[in-house]
Amino acid sequence: MPVTANIRSSYRTRYGIIALVLLGFMAWCLNDGFFSYPQQKRIYDTYIQIRYPQGQGNLENENYLSDWRKRIDQFKAEDGIVIDSVTQPEEKTQMDINTQFVMAGITGLLGFAAAAYFISIGGAYVKADKETGLTTKKFESIAWDSITSVDISRWESKGIAVVHFDTPTSKGVVTLDDWKFDREETVEIYELVKQNTNLIPDNESGDDDEEMDEIA
């Protein structure tokens, strides 16, 4: 009877959550960069222009020191700019605005990468049949005699075994990972690989193979 190890929902959900958090932070940064920070900058700049209409040098002029609150109180709100003489607005510079776009770019790239991986592993599985061999989401048939080697160097410590294969139509690897796929079924598939290929020694001490991209 075939044994199928499906992608674990908890494993896939992690990447979905990561993607949502990163893309949400990207949206927040874009909102700050396009709207919130420019508005705060306009408010601060207006406040400074009213308080110091001829520049910072007027700090020594007693008239400016005594009249700035009156000038601010007389200012009429325009274009959403509301200021008062009690609280000084928070300063936002062009550098602050540019920083938001940089952070949006970084988190956006990471977020879209996580989302792409989340989508790509949907429905992923590894199936083993004693009569025919292995089947994955990408490869429909990998006969037992097409398997050329099995890297078990991380099986005991991490539950990862890398099956290398070479068929007339394709060449690559299938990664058995008991954290990524259903654990019990992954162990059963590992045992079937061991029984049907004679590539895994009984002591299960494998040599380190060159790492390859996961295909399963």
XYZ file of N, CA and C in Angstrom:
648
model
N 0.846 -1.202 0.000
C 0.000 0.000 0.000
C 0.882 1.252 0.000
N 0.620 2.212 -0.888
C 1.448 3.424 -0.958
C 1.393 4.219 0.347
N 2.493 4.869 0.647
C 2.578 5.736 1.823
C 2.778 7.169 1.336
N 1.946 8.082 1.816
C 2.026 9.479 1.377
C 2.299 10.397 2.558
N 3.335 11.206 2.434
C 3.649 12.226 3.442
C 3.303 13.588 2.851
N 2.275 14.206 3.377
C 1.848 15.517 2.888
C 2.570 16.638 3.631
N 2.608 17.788 2.993
C 3.207 18.947 3.646
C 2.414 19.246 4.912
N 3.101 19.515 6.004
C 2.418 19.772 7.269
C 1.804 21.171 7.251
N 0.546 21.247 7.663
C -0.146 22.538 7.647
C 0.530 23.545 8.576
N 1.074 23.070 9.701
C 1.738 23.983 10.636
C 2.994 24.584 10.011
N 3.701 23.779 9.218
C 4.912 24.270 8.547
C 4.544 25.334 7.522
N 3.530 25.058 6.734
C 3.127 26.000 5.683
C 2.521 27.266 6.284
N 1.764 27.103 7.371
C 1.127 28.256 8.000
C 2.159 29.259 8.500
N 3.302 28.756 8.977
C 4.358 29.665 9.455
C 4.742 30.672 8.377
N 4.896 30.187 7.160
C 5.299 31.080 6.073
C 4.164 32.022 5.679
N 2.932 31.559 5.826
C 1.807 32.448 5.565
C 1.770 33.599 6.558
N 2.017 33.280 7.835
C 2.028 34.317 8.869
C 3.189 35.283 8.644
N 4.365 34.725 8.332
C 5.535 35.570 8.069
C 5.249 36.521 6.910
N 4.633 35.994 5.846
C 4.319 36.827 4.679
C 3.348 37.943 5.053
N 2.315 37.621 5.827
C 1.332 38.631 6.218
C 1.961 39.724 7.075
N 2.809 39.318 8.025
C 3.452 40.301 8.902
C 4.361 41.229 8.095
N 5.182 40.639 7.226
C 6.118 41.449 6.441
C 5.389 42.369 5.467
N 4.373 41.850 4.790
C 3.634 42.681 3.840
C 2.811 43.744 4.561
N 2.323 43.401 5.758
C 1.615 44.400 6.553
C 2.538 45.530 6.975
N 3.763 45.169 7.375
C 4.739 46.192 7.758
C 5.128 47.033 6.547
N 5.227 46.393 5.375
C 5.513 47.137 4.148
C 4.422 48.179 3.885
N 3.153 47.763 4.031
C 2.042 48.687 3.806
C 2.082 49.842 4.803
N 2.434 49.543 6.046
C 2.541 50.572 7.076
C 3.626 51.589 6.705
N 4.779 51.077 6.269
C 5.879 51.967 5.881
C 5.498 52.826 4.680
N 4.802 52.237 3.713
C 4.384 53.006 2.543
C 3.386 54.094 2.931
N 2.487 53.771 3.851
C 1.540 54.782 4.317
C 2.271 55.937 4.992
N 3.272 55.601 5.821
C 4.058 56.651 6.474
C 4.837 57.469 5.448
N 5.428 56.771 4.461
C 6.251 57.465 3.480
C 5.467 58.368 2.549
N 4.269 57.926 2.152
C 3.470 58.698 1.198
C 2.548 59.724 1.872
N 2.073 59.413 3.073
C 1.034 60.255 3.669
C 1.408 60.810 5.050
N 1.596 59.929 6.035
C 1.746 60.387 7.422
C 2.961 61.284 7.626
N 4.136 60.811 7.209
C 5.352 61.584 7.455
C 5.384 62.899 6.671
N 4.999 62.913 5.381
C 4.961 64.207 4.676
C 4.022 65.210 5.344
N 2.878 64.722 5.850
C 1.949 65.623 6.534
C 2.566 66.158 7.825
N 3.223 65.273 8.587
C 3.882 65.720 9.813
C 5.011 66.698 9.506
N 5.691 66.476 8.387
C 6.761 67.395 7.987
C 6.190 68.772 7.648
N 5.060 68.806 6.944
C 4.432 70.086 6.607
C 3.994 70.829 7.871
N 3.447 70.081 8.826
C 3.011 70.706 10.079
C 4.208 71.290 10.821
N 5.281 70.516 10.905
C 6.470 71.002 11.619
C 7.080 72.204 10.903
N 7.191 72.125 9.582
C 7.774 73.238 8.820
C 6.940 74.508 8.981
N 5.610 74.352 8.977
C 4.738 75.513 9.159
C 4.920 76.113 10.549
N 5.017 75.253 11.534
C 5.230 75.711 12.913
C 6.522 76.523 13.015
N 7.601 76.011 12.423
C 8.890 76.700 12.483
C 8.831 78.031 11.735
N 8.151 78.034 10.583
C 8.052 79.272 9.803
C 7.287 80.356 10.558
N 6.265 79.943 11.305
C 5.489 80.926 12.067
C 6.261 81.385 13.299
N 6.902 80.448 13.952
C 7.614 80.814 15.184
C 8.888 81.602 14.884
N 9.591 81.222 13.816
C 10.834 81.909 13.454
C 10.733 82.384 12.003
N 9.929 83.389 11.730
C 9.672 83.798 10.344
C 10.899 84.273 9.592
N 11.941 84.694 10.295
C 13.148 85.149 9.608
C 14.362 84.310 9.993
N 14.124 83.109 10.459
C 15.235 82.218 10.755
C 15.542 82.135 12.234
N 16.408 81.209 12.563
C 16.752 80.945 13.946
C 17.446 82.135 14.611
N 18.045 83.026 13.827
C 18.754 84.158 14.411
C 17.857 85.070 15.224
N 16.546 85.016 14.967
C 15.623 85.885 15.680
C 15.337 85.423 17.101
N 15.981 84.325 17.519
C 15.822 83.907 18.910
C 16.286 85.001 19.872
N 17.198 85.862 19.406
C 17.717 86.916 20.269
C 16.824 88.159 20.262
N 15.811 88.162 19.388
C 14.904 89.309 19.297
C 13.752 89.106 20.279
N 13.610 90.011 21.223
C 12.599 89.853 22.271
C 11.180 89.859 21.713
N 10.953 90.595 20.623
C 9.610 90.637 20.043
C 9.175 89.256 19.558
N 10.099 88.559 18.906
C 9.768 87.219 18.428
C 9.556 86.257 19.586
N 10.348 86.413 20.625
C 10.204 85.539 21.780
C 8.856 85.728 22.460
N 8.329 86.922 22.424
C 7.077 87.200 23.127
C 5.841 87.039 22.250
N 6.001 87.131 20.917
C 4.833 87.146 20.032
C 4.548 85.828 19.319
N 5.458 84.846 19.376
C 5.268 83.656 18.550
C 4.022 82.863 18.926
N 3.675 82.828 20.212
C 2.471 82.099 20.609
C 1.226 82.760 20.027
N 1.224 84.089 20.002
C 0.086 84.808 19.439
C -0.033 84.525 17.944
N 1.098 84.497 17.246
C 1.066 84.234 15.809
C 0.537 82.829 15.519
N 0.946 81.869 16.344
C 0.468 80.497 16.145
C -1.024 80.403 16.437
N -1.493 81.056 17.507
C -2.915 81.019 17.851
C -3.767 81.666 16.770
N -3.203 82.618 16.040
C -3.945 83.308 14.987
C -3.906 82.554 13.655
N -3.044 81.539 13.593
C -2.922 80.777 12.346
C -4.194 79.978 12.095
N -4.707 80.044 10.879
C -5.905 79.307 10.507
C -5.513 77.982 9.862
N -6.138 76.928 10.327
C -5.822 75.599 9.792
C -6.077 75.557 8.296
N -5.142 74.982 7.567
C -5.291 74.861 6.124
C -4.657 73.559 5.654
N -5.326 72.905 4.710
C -4.825 71.650 4.142
C -4.491 70.621 5.222
N -5.303 70.590 6.266
C -5.083 69.609 7.319
C -3.982 69.966 8.286
N -3.398 71.153 8.148
C -2.320 71.571 9.041
C -2.926 72.284 10.241
N -2.848 71.642 11.386
C -3.376 72.210 12.621
C -2.237 72.282 13.627
N -1.960 73.478 14.123
C -0.899 73.652 15.114
C -1.427 74.490 16.265
N -0.764 74.381 17.402
C -1.137 75.202 18.547
C 0.128 75.696 19.230
N -0.061 76.587 20.167
C 1.081 77.208 20.835
C 1.521 76.448 22.076
N 0.883 75.320 22.342
C 1.204 74.554 23.550
C 2.197 73.438 23.259
N 1.936 72.694 22.200
C 2.754 71.522 21.896
C 3.515 71.724 20.592
N 4.809 71.524 20.640
C 5.604 71.617 19.412
C 5.457 70.322 18.628
N 5.140 70.409 17.334
C 4.960 69.193 16.527
C 6.253 68.384 16.453
N 6.087 67.089 16.239
C 7.252 66.215 16.074
C 7.909 66.493 14.727
N 9.213 66.588 14.746
C 9.935 66.889 13.510
C 10.065 65.635 12.643
N 9.753 65.785 11.370
C 9.977 64.733 10.386
C 10.755 65.334 9.227
N 11.837 64.684 8.859
C 12.685 65.187 7.788
C 12.515 64.333 6.534
N 13.111 64.803 5.447
C 13.070 64.018 4.209
C 13.790 62.692 4.391
N 14.818 62.684 5.242
C 15.523 61.433 5.531
C 14.592 60.423 6.195
N 13.737 60.901 7.104
C 12.767 60.008 7.745
C 11.821 59.405 6.705
N 11.395 60.230 5.756
C 10.484 59.755 4.711
C 11.178 58.721 3.827
N 12.411 59.026 3.427
C 13.154 58.087 2.576
C 13.400 56.761 3.287
N 13.637 56.830 4.599
C 13.870 55.607 5.372
C 12.660 54.689 5.330
N 11.466 55.270 5.343
C 10.249 54.457 5.268
C 10.175 53.693 3.952
N 10.592 54.336 2.866
C 10.564 53.658 1.567
C 11.605 52.543 1.503
N 12.765 52.766 2.124
C 13.797 51.722 2.160
C 13.289 50.512 2.937
N 12.692 50.761 4.104
C 12.169 49.655 4.914
C 11.029 48.941 4.192
N 10.207 49.713 3.471
C 9.115 49.101 2.708
C 9.672 48.191 1.622
N 10.761 48.621 0.978
C 11.363 47.794 -0.066
C 11.924 46.497 0.475
N 12.625 46.580 1.609
C 13.234 45.381 2.197
C 12.165 44.402 2.671
N 11.214 44.901 3.456
C 10.176 44.007 3.980
C 9.267 43.501 2.865
N 9.082 44.316 1.824
C 8.263 43.871 0.702
C 8.895 42.701 -0.032
N 10.197 42.794 -0.297
C 10.893 41.695 -0.972
C 10.819 40.410 -0.152
N 11.088 40.534 1.152
C 11.031 39.354 2.018
C 9.606 38.815 2.114
N 8.643 39.721 2.192
C 7.251 39.304 2.305
C 6.758 38.584 1.064
N 7.093 39.117 -0.118
C 6.668 38.463 -1.356
C 7.382 37.123 -1.542
N 8.641 37.040 -1.089
C 9.365 35.767 -1.168
C 8.696 34.721 -0.281
N 8.319 35.125 0.938
C 7.639 34.201 1.850
C 6.278 33.792 1.289
N 5.574 34.750 0.681
C 4.266 34.445 0.097
C 4.403 33.489 -1.084
N 5.438 33.704 -1.904
C 5.659 32.829 -3.057
C 5.966 31.405 -2.598
N 6.775 31.285 -1.541
C 7.097 29.950 -1.026
C 5.856 29.299 -0.425
N 5.063 30.091 0.293
C 3.818 29.585 0.878
C 2.914 29.001 -0.207
N 2.820 29.701 -1.328
C 1.978 29.227 -2.427
C 2.590 27.998 -3.092
N 3.910 28.024 -3.283
C 4.569 26.949 -4.029
C 4.499 25.602 -3.320
N 4.496 25.608 -1.981
C 4.488 24.327 -1.260
C 3.077 23.831 -0.981
N 2.088 24.567 -1.432
C 0.716 24.103 -1.260
C 0.494 22.793 -2.009
N 0.004 21.796 -1.321
C -0.240 20.496 -1.942
C 0.998 19.652 -2.152
N 2.143 20.080 -1.609
C 3.370 19.295 -1.766
C 3.257 17.973 -1.010
N 3.857 16.939 -1.559
C 3.810 15.626 -0.922
C 4.948 14.761 -1.454
N 5.224 13.695 -0.723
C 6.123 12.642 -1.191
C 5.395 11.325 -0.976
N 5.288 10.538 -2.039
C 4.603 9.246 -1.955
C 5.581 8.137 -2.322
N 5.496 7.051 -1.590
C 6.347 5.895 -1.876
C 5.477 4.659 -2.068
N 5.761 3.931 -3.131
C 5.065 2.677 -3.417
C 6.117 1.586 -3.567
N 5.933 0.503 -2.855
C 6.922 -0.565 -2.862
C 7.156 -1.125 -4.254
N 6.145 -1.052 -5.100
C 6.260 -1.633 -6.439
C 6.855 -0.662 -7.458
N 6.538 0.618 -7.334
C 6.907 1.558 -8.398
C 8.005 2.548 -8.019
N 8.061 2.989 -6.777
C 9.077 3.959 -6.381
C 8.477 5.193 -5.737
N 9.102 6.333 -5.978
C 8.685 7.583 -5.350
C 7.897 8.458 -6.320
N 7.008 9.258 -5.745
C 6.259 10.256 -6.502
C 6.208 11.526 -5.668
N 6.376 12.679 -6.313
C 6.261 13.957 -5.619
C 5.322 14.866 -6.396
N 5.089 16.048 -5.855
C 4.232 17.019 -6.537
C 4.797 17.368 -7.907
N 6.113 17.418 -8.009
C 6.754 17.829 -9.258
C 7.062 16.654 -10.172
N 7.445 15.524 -9.591
C 7.837 14.365 -10.396
C 6.833 13.235 -10.206
N 6.263 12.781 -11.315
C 5.208 11.776 -11.242
C 5.744 10.383 -10.957
N 6.958 10.096 -11.386
C 7.460 8.737 -11.181
C 8.978 8.723 -11.082
N 9.464 8.195 -9.965
C 10.901 7.992 -9.769
C 11.081 6.535 -9.355
N 11.480 5.716 -10.304
C 11.633 4.283 -10.024
C 12.751 4.056 -9.018
N 12.642 2.966 -8.289
C 13.656 2.664 -7.281
C 15.048 2.573 -7.897
N 15.133 1.979 -9.082
C 16.456 1.817 -9.690
C 16.988 3.115 -10.300
N 16.162 4.199 -10.252
C 16.636 5.503 -10.722
C 17.328 6.285 -9.604
N 17.190 5.811 -8.382
C 17.822 6.483 -7.247
C 19.299 6.121 -7.224
N 20.142 7.143 -7.258
C 21.589 6.923 -7.359
C 22.310 6.986 -6.020
N 21.800 7.784 -5.091
C 22.433 7.879 -3.772
C 21.453 8.503 -2.783
N 21.746 8.307 -1.505
C 20.912 8.877 -0.447
C 21.829 9.477 0.614
N 21.689 10.772 0.835
C 22.475 11.460 1.863
C 21.703 11.399 3.177
N 22.212 10.627 4.122
C 21.529 10.474 5.412
C 22.327 11.118 6.545
N 23.244 12.011 6.200
C 24.108 12.614 7.218
C 23.329 13.423 8.254
N 22.122 13.896 7.882
C 21.323 14.694 8.822
C 20.070 13.966 9.300
N 19.965 12.692 8.965
C 18.743 11.975 9.325
C 18.607 11.791 10.831
N 19.658 11.350 11.474
C 19.583 11.093 12.907
C 19.401 12.372 13.714
N 20.055 13.451 13.305
C 20.009 14.690 14.086
C 18.823 15.584 13.736
N 18.432 15.606 12.449
C 17.392 16.543 12.024
C 16.231 15.896 11.276
N 16.308 14.604 11.036
C 15.222 13.947 10.319
C 15.165 14.324 8.854
N 16.336 14.582 8.251
C 16.402 14.979 6.846
C 17.261 13.984 6.075
N 16.705 13.451 5.004
C 17.454 12.582 4.099
C 17.241 13.090 2.678
N 18.315 13.175 1.914
C 18.243 13.701 0.554
C 18.446 12.556 -0.431
N 17.411 12.291 -1.216
C 17.431 11.199 -2.184
C 17.800 11.759 -3.558
N 18.920 11.321 -4.099
C 19.362 11.755 -5.424
C 18.868 10.746 -6.462
N 18.343 11.245 -7.572
C 17.846 10.336 -8.604
C 18.238 10.831 -9.988
N 18.211 9.911 -10.928
C 18.552 10.227 -12.319
C 17.689 9.352 -13.217
N 16.661 9.960 -13.821
C 15.765 9.235 -14.717
C 16.039 9.685 -16.151
N 15.488 8.999 -17.138
C 15.693 9.418 -18.533
C 15.181 10.826 -18.826
N 14.239 11.312 -18.033
C 13.641 12.625 -18.312
C 14.034 13.714 -17.321
N 14.572 13.339 -16.187
C 14.903 14.356 -15.185
C 15.976 13.857 -14.233
N 16.598 14.831 -13.561
C 17.636 14.527 -12.586
C 17.527 15.537 -11.454
N 17.633 15.072 -10.217
C 17.521 16.006 -9.105
C 17.507 15.299 -7.773
N 16.830 15.905 -6.812
C 16.764 15.332 -5.471
C 15.341 15.420 -4.933
N 15.039 14.519 -4.031
C 13.811 14.568 -3.239
C 14.248 14.610 -1.782
N 13.789 15.607 -1.059
C 14.186 15.749 0.336
C 13.104 15.194 1.251
N 13.487 14.205 2.034
C 12.597 13.677 3.069
C 12.888 14.447 4.349
N 11.904 15.184 4.821
C 12.091 16.050 5.990
C 10.909 15.843 6.926
N 11.166 15.239 8.086
C 10.052 14.913 8.977
C 9.532 16.117 9.756
N 10.105 17.294 9.549
C 9.537 18.522 10.109
C 8.657 19.212 9.069
N 9.039 19.066 7.820
C 8.302 19.688 6.724
C 7.094 18.849 6.305
N 7.265 17.529 6.290
C 6.191 16.622 5.896
C 5.694 15.833 7.110
N 4.560 15.148 6.935
C 4.012 14.317 8.013
C 5.101 13.390 8.550
N 5.314 13.437 9.849
C 6.482 12.779 10.439
C 6.442 11.257 10.301
N 5.368 10.628 10.729
C 5.313 9.165 10.707
C 5.417 8.634 9.285
N 4.714 9.271 8.367
C 4.747 8.821 6.974
C 6.132 9.036 6.354
N 6.800 10.122 6.745
C 8.149 10.377 6.227
C 9.114 9.288 6.682
N 8.978 8.865 7.927
C 9.830 7.788 8.441
C 9.540 6.486 7.686
N 8.273 6.220 7.402
C 7.916 5.015 6.647
C 8.510 5.056 5.240
N 8.458 6.228 4.611
C 9.024 6.360 3.267
C 10.534 6.152 3.309
N 11.166 6.677 4.331
C 12.610 6.487 4.498
C 12.937 4.995 4.583
N 12.148 4.262 5.339
C 12.379 2.825 5.473
C 12.173 2.109 4.138
N 11.188 2.551 3.356
C 10.966 1.945 2.042
C 12.142 2.225 1.106
N 12.676 3.438 1.175
C 13.861 3.762 0.369
C 15.016 2.857 0.776
N 15.174 2.673 2.052
C 16.255 1.827 2.562
C 16.095 0.384 2.091
N 14.864 -0.118 2.124
C 14.608 -1.511 1.761
C 14.731 -1.761 0.259
N 14.382 -0.768 -0.550
C 14.281 -0.994 -1.990
C 15.462 -0.483 -2.806
N 16.428 0.142 -2.155
C 17.566 0.666 -2.914
C 18.899 0.080 -2.491
N 18.987 -0.410 -1.274
C 20.256 -0.909 -0.735
C 21.341 0.169 -0.739
N 20.918 1.424 -0.666
C 21.872 2.532 -0.653
C 22.098 3.085 0.749
N 21.286 2.623 1.693
C 21.418 3.090 3.070
C 21.948 1.940 3.911
N 23.141 2.069 4.451
C 23.701 0.982 5.265
C 22.905 0.789 6.547
N 23.009 -0.389 7.108
C 22.260 -0.693 8.327
C 22.642 0.223 9.482
N 23.926 0.645 9.523
C 24.330 1.540 10.607
C 23.926 2.983 10.337
N 23.411 3.243 9.117
C 22.873 4.546 8.735
C 23.859 5.674 8.963
N 25.110 5.464 8.638
C 26.110 6.525 8.723
C 26.460 6.945 7.315
N 25.890 8.029 6.866
C 26.069 8.462 5.485
C 27.171 9.475 5.348
N 27.727 9.563 4.135
C 28.720 10.587 3.840
C 28.016 11.874 3.477
N 28.679 12.982 3.719
C 28.118 14.285 3.363
C 28.145 14.453 1.860
N 26.983 14.648 1.273
C 26.898 14.931 -0.157
C 26.799 16.423 -0.361
N 27.117 16.835 -1.540
C 26.986 18.251 -1.867
C 25.523 18.648 -1.788
N 25.246 19.762 -1.099
C 23.870 20.196 -0.911
C 23.278 20.650 -2.237
N 22.018 20.270 -2.454
C 21.307 20.664 -3.662
C 19.985 21.279 -3.265
N 19.389 22.039 -4.180
C 18.107 22.674 -3.904
C 17.036 21.622 -3.718
N 16.106 21.903 -2.808
C 15.010 20.985 -2.573
C 14.066 21.000 -3.757
N 13.603 19.818 -4.123
C 12.663 19.716 -5.238
C 11.312 19.239 -4.748
N 11.324 18.440 -3.678
C 10.057 17.895 -3.196
C 9.138 18.999 -2.742
